[in-house]
Coordinates of C-alpha atoms in Angstrom, one line a residue:
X1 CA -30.0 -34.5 -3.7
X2 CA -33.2 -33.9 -1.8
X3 CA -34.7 -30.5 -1.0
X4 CA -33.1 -28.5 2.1
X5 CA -34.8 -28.9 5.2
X6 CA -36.1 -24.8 6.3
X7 CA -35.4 -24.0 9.4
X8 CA -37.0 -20.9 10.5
X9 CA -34.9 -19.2 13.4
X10 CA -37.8 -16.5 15.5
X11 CA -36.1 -13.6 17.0
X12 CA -37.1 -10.2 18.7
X13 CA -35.8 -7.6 20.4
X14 CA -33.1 -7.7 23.2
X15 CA -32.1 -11.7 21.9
X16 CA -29.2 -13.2 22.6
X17 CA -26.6 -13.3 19.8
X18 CA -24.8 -16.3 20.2
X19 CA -28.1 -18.1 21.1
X20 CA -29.2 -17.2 17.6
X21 CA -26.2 -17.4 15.7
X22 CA -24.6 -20.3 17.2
X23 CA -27.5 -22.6 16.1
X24 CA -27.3 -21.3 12.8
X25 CA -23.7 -21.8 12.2
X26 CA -23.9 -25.3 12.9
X27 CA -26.6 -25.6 10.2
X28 CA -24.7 -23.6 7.8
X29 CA -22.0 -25.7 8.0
X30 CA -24.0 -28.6 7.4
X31 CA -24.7 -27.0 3.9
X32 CA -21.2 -27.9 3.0
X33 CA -20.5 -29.8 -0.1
X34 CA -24.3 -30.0 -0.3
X35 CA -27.8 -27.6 0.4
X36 CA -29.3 -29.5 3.3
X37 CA -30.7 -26.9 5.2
X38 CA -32.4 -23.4 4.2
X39 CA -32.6 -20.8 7.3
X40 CA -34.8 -18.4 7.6
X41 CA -34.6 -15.6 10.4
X42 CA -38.2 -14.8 11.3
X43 CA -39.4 -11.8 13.5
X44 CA -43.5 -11.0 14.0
X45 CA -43.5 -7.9 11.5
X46 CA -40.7 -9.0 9.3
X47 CA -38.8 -6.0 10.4
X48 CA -35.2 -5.9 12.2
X49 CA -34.8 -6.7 15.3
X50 CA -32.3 -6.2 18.4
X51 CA -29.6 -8.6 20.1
X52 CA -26.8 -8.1 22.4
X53 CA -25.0 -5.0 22.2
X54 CA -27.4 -3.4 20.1
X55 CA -26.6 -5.3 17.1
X56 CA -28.9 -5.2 14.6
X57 CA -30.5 -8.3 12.9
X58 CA -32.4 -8.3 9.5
X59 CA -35.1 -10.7 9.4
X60 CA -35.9 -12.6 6.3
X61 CA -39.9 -13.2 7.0
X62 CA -42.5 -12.2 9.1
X63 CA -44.3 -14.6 11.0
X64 CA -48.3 -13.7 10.6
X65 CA -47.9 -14.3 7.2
X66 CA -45.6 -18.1 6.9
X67 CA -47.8 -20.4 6.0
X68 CA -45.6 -23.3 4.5
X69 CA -44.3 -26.6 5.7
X70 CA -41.6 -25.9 8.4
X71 CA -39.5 -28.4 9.2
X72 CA -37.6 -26.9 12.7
X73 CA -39.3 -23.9 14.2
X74 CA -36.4 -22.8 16.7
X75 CA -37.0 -19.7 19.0
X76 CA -33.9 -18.4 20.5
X77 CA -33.5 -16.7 23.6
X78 CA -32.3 -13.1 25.5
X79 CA -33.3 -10.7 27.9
X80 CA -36.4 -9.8 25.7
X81 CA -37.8 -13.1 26.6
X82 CA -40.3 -12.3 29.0
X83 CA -42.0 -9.6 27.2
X84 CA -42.2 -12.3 23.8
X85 CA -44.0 -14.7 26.2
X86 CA -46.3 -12.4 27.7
X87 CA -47.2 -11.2 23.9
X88 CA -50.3 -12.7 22.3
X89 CA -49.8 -11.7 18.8
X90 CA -46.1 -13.3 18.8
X91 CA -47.1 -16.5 21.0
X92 CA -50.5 -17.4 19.0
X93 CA -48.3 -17.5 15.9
X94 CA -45.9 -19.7 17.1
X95 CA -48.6 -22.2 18.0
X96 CA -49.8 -22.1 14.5
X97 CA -46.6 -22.6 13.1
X98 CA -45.6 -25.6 15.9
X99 CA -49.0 -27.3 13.6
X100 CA -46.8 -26.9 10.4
X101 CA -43.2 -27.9 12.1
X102 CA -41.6 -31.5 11.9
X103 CA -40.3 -30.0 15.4
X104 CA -40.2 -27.6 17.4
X105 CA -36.9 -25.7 19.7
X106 CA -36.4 -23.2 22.3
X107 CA -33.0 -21.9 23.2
X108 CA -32.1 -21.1 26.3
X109 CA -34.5 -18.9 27.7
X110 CA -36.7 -19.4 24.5
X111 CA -38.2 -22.2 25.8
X112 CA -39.9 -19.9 28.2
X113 CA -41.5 -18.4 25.3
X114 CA -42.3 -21.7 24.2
X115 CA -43.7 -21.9 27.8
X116 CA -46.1 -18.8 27.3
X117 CA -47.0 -20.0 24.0
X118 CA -48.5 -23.3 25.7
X119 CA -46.2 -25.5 23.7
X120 CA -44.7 -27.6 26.4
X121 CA -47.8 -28.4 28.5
X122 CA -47.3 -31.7 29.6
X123 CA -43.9 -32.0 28.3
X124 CA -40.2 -32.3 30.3
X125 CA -38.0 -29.1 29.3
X126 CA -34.8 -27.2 30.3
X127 CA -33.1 -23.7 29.8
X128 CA -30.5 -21.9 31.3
X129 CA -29.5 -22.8 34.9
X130 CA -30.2 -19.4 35.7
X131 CA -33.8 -19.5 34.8
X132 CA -35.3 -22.7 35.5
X133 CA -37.3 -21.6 38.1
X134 CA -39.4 -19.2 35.2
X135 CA -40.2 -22.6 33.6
X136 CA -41.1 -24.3 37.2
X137 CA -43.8 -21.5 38.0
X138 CA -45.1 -22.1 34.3
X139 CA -45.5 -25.4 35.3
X140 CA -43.2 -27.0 32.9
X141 CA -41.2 -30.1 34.5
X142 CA -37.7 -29.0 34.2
X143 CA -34.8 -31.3 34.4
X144 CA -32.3 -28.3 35.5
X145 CA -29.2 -30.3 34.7
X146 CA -29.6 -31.3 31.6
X147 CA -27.5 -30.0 28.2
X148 CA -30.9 -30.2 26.1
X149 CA -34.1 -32.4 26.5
X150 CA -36.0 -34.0 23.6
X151 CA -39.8 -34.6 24.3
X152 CA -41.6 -36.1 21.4
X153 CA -41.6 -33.1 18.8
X154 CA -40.4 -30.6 21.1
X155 CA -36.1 -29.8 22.3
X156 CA -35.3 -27.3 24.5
X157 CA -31.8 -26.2 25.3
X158 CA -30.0 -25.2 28.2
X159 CA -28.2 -21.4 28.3
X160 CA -26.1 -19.7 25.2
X161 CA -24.0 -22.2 23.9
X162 CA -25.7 -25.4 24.2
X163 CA -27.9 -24.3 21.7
X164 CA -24.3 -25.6 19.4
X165 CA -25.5 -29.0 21.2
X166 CA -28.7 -29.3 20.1
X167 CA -28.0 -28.2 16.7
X168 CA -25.4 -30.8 16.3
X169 CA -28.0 -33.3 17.6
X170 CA -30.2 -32.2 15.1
X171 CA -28.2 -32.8 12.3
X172 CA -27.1 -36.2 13.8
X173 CA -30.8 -36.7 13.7
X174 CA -31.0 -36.0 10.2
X175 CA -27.9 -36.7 8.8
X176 CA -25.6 -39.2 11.1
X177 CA -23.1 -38.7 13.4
X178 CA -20.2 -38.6 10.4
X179 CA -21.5 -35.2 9.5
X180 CA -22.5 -34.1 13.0
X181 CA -19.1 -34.8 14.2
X182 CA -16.9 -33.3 11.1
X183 CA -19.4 -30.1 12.0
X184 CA -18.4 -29.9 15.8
X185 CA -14.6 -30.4 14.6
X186 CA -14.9 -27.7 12.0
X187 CA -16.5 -25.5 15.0
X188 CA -13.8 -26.5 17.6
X189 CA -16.5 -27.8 19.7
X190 CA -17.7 -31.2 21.7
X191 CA -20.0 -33.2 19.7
X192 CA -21.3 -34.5 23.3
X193 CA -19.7 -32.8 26.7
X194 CA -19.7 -34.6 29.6
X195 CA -21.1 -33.4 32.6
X196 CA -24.8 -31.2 32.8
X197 CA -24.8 -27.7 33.9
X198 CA -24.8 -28.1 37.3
X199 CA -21.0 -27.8 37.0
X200 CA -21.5 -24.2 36.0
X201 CA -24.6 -23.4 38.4
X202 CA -23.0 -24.6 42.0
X203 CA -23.3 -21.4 43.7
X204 CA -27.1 -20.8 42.7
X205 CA -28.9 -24.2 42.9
X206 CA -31.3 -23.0 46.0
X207 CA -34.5 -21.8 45.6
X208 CA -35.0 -18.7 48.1
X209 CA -35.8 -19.7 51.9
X210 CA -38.0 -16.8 53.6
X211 CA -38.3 -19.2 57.4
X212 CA -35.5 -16.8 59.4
X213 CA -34.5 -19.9 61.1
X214 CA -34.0 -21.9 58.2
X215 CA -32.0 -19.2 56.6
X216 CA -29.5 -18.3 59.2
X217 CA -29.0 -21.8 59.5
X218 CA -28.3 -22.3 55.7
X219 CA -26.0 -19.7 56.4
X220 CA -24.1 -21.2 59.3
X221 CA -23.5 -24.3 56.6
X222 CA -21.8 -22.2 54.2
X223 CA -19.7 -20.6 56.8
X224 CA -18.2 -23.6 58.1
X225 CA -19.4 -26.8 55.9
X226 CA -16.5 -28.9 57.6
X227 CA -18.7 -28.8 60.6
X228 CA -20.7 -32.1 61.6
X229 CA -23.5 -31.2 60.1
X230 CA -26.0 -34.1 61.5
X231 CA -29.8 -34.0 61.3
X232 CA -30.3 -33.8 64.7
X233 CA -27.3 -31.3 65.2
X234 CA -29.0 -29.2 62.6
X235 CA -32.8 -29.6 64.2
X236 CA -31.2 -27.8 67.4
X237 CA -30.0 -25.2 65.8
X238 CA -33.3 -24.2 63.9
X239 CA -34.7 -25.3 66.7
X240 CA -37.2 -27.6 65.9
X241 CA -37.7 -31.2 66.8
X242 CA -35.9 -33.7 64.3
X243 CA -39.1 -34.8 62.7
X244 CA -40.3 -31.4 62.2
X245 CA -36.9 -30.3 61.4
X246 CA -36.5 -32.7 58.0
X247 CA -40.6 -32.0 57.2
X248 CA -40.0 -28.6 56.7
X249 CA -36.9 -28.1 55.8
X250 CA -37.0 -30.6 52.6
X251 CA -40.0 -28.9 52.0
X252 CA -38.5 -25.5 51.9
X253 CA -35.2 -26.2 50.6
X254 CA -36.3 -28.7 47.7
X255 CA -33.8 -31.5 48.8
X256 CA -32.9 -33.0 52.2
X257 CA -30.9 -32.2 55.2
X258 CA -28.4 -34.4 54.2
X259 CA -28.3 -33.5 50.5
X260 CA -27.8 -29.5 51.2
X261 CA -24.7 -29.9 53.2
X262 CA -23.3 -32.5 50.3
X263 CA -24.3 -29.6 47.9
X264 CA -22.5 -26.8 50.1
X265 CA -19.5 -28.9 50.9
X266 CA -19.1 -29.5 46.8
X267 CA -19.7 -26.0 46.4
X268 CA -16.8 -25.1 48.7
X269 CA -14.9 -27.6 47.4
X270 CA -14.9 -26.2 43.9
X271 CA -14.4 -22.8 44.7
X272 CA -10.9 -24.7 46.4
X273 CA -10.2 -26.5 43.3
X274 CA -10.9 -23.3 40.6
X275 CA -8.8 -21.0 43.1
X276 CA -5.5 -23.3 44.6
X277 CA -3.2 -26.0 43.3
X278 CA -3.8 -27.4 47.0
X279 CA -4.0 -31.5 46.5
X280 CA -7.3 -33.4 46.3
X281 CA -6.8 -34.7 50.0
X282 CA -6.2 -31.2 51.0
X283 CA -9.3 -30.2 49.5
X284 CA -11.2 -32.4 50.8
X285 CA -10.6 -31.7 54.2
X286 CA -11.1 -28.4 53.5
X287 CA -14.4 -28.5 52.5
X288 CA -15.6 -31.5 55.0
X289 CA -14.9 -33.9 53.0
X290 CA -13.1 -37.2 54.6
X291 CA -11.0 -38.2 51.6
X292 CA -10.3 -37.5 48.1
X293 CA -12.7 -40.6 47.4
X294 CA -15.9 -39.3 48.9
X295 CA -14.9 -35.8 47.5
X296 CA -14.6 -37.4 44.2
X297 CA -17.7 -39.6 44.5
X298 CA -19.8 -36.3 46.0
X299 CA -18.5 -34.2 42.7
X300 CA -19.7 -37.1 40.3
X301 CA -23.2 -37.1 42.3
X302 CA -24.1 -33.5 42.8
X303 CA -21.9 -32.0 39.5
X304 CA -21.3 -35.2 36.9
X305 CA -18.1 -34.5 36.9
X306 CA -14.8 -35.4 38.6
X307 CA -13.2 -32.8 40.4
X308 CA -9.9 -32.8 38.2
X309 CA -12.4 -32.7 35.7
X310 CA -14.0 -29.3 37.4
X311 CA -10.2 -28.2 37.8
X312 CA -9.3 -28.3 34.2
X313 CA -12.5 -26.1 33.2
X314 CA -12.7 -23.5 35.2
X315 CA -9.1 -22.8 36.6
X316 CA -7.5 -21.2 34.2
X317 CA -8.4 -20.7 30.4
X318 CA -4.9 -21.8 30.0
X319 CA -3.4 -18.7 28.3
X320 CA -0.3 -18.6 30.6

């Protein structure tokens, strides 16, 4: 039996709960039957520190004066994030410890403070869906639908709970998928869910638009997406010519013409399918789709899943 791997889990104040402890269960549970991992919960001070609700966290080490081997340096994330980023004391630390890590983890919107420490310069990242546009003016090159993203030394998860999903990965890492997967049963989790987090981020997946014309014609698409929504239909309306019209509206929007009314006819579509029982052809032609085909083929494009799929999820949590 080898030595335990340390983990060293960095909090501060106003962090997430689950984003700390859900991580740490996973490698708690690991421990079972035999020591394979050693957390430590690490703040800059060594003092306690707050998470949701007020709760009060002990830590177990303070961060200026680690100066060990460290196998997983994992910073979670919260509301405090922003200030940990922004503080030079906190972030210079966790560069020096990144020197002594095997690897290093942000969770959720920790890997924005990974971001302000400098550690993903040059490297592909993702946090919550809610949030990816901090790591985008950071300069980080964010893959917003992603579960987690490995790049060389360096994971970063997406919001709250798929820190759970990295850990396990971790531990598949380590260990193998036998002992991954008895973990995620143990937890009553996925060891890999299908689909990214688009399918929980339809309604907020456009950047701000400040051209007036642009807007109230974004608007006029989620009014009525079962509208024929052509290119040249749409130029007229901003009034602009169509070449102009597709510059500067991809350029504004982040995708094109034809891929914003997809998005806003999925979107529409969903809020149908979480809301009714009505039938996928209904729903279809309720949202401007032809057929339950192209619906089903636009859901697996823009979403990654299928829109029984979508149903299942986020209808009902089935208590009734």
């Amino acid at each position: 039996m080898g030595n335990p791997r340390e983990v060293v889990v960095v909090g501060y104040d106003r962090t997430a709960l689950l984003d700390l402890a859900g991580p740490i269960e996973v490698f708690q549970a690991a421990n079972h039957g035999e020591a394979r991992y050693r957390v430590t919960v690490a703040t800059l001070g060594g003092g306690p520190f707050s998470a949701t609700a007020g709760v009060r966290i002990e830590a177990g080490a303070d961060l200026r004066t680690l100066d060990r081997e460290i196998d997983t340096l994992m910073v979670v994330g919260g509301w405090g994030y922003d200030a940990a980023a922004c503080d030079p004391m906190l972030t210079t630390n966790l560069r020096r410890l990144a020197l002594k890590s095997r690897r290093v983890a942000g969770i959720c919107t920790g890997a924005v403070v990974l971001a302000g420490a400098g550690l993903l310069e040059g490297r592909r990242a993702t946090t919550h869906w809610a949030f990816t546009g901090e790591l985008v003016n950071r300069g980080v090159e964010v893959e917003p639908d992603a579960i987690f993203v490995c790049d060389g030394k360096v994971s970063t998860s997406a919001g709250v709970t798929a820190g759970i999903d990295l850990a396990l990965a971790m531990v598949e890492q380590d260990h193998g998928p036998a002992l991954a997967r008895r973990i995620a049963q143990y937890l009553v989790v996925f060891l890999q869910r299908s689909g990214g987090q688009s399918q929980f981020s339809v309604h907020t997946r456009t950047r701000p638009v400040s051209d007036d014309s642009l807007r109230a014609l974004l608007d006029d698409i989620h009014a009525d997406p079962t509208r024929e929504w052509t290119v040249p239909i749409m130029a007229r309306r901003a009034m602009m010519s169509v070449r102009h019209f597709a510059r500067v509206f991809s350029r504004n929007v982040g995708v094109s013409p034809a891929q914003y009314v997809e998005r806003a006819r999925v979107e529409a579509a969903a809020d149908r399918l979480a809301s009714t029982s009505d039938g996928l052809d209904a729903v279809a032609r309720s949202s401007g789709f032809g057929s339950a085909e192209t619906l089903r083929r636009a859901f697996l494009r823009v979403l990654g899943v299928s829109p029984g799929s979508y149903r299942a999820r986020f209808r009902t949590t089935g208590v009734a």
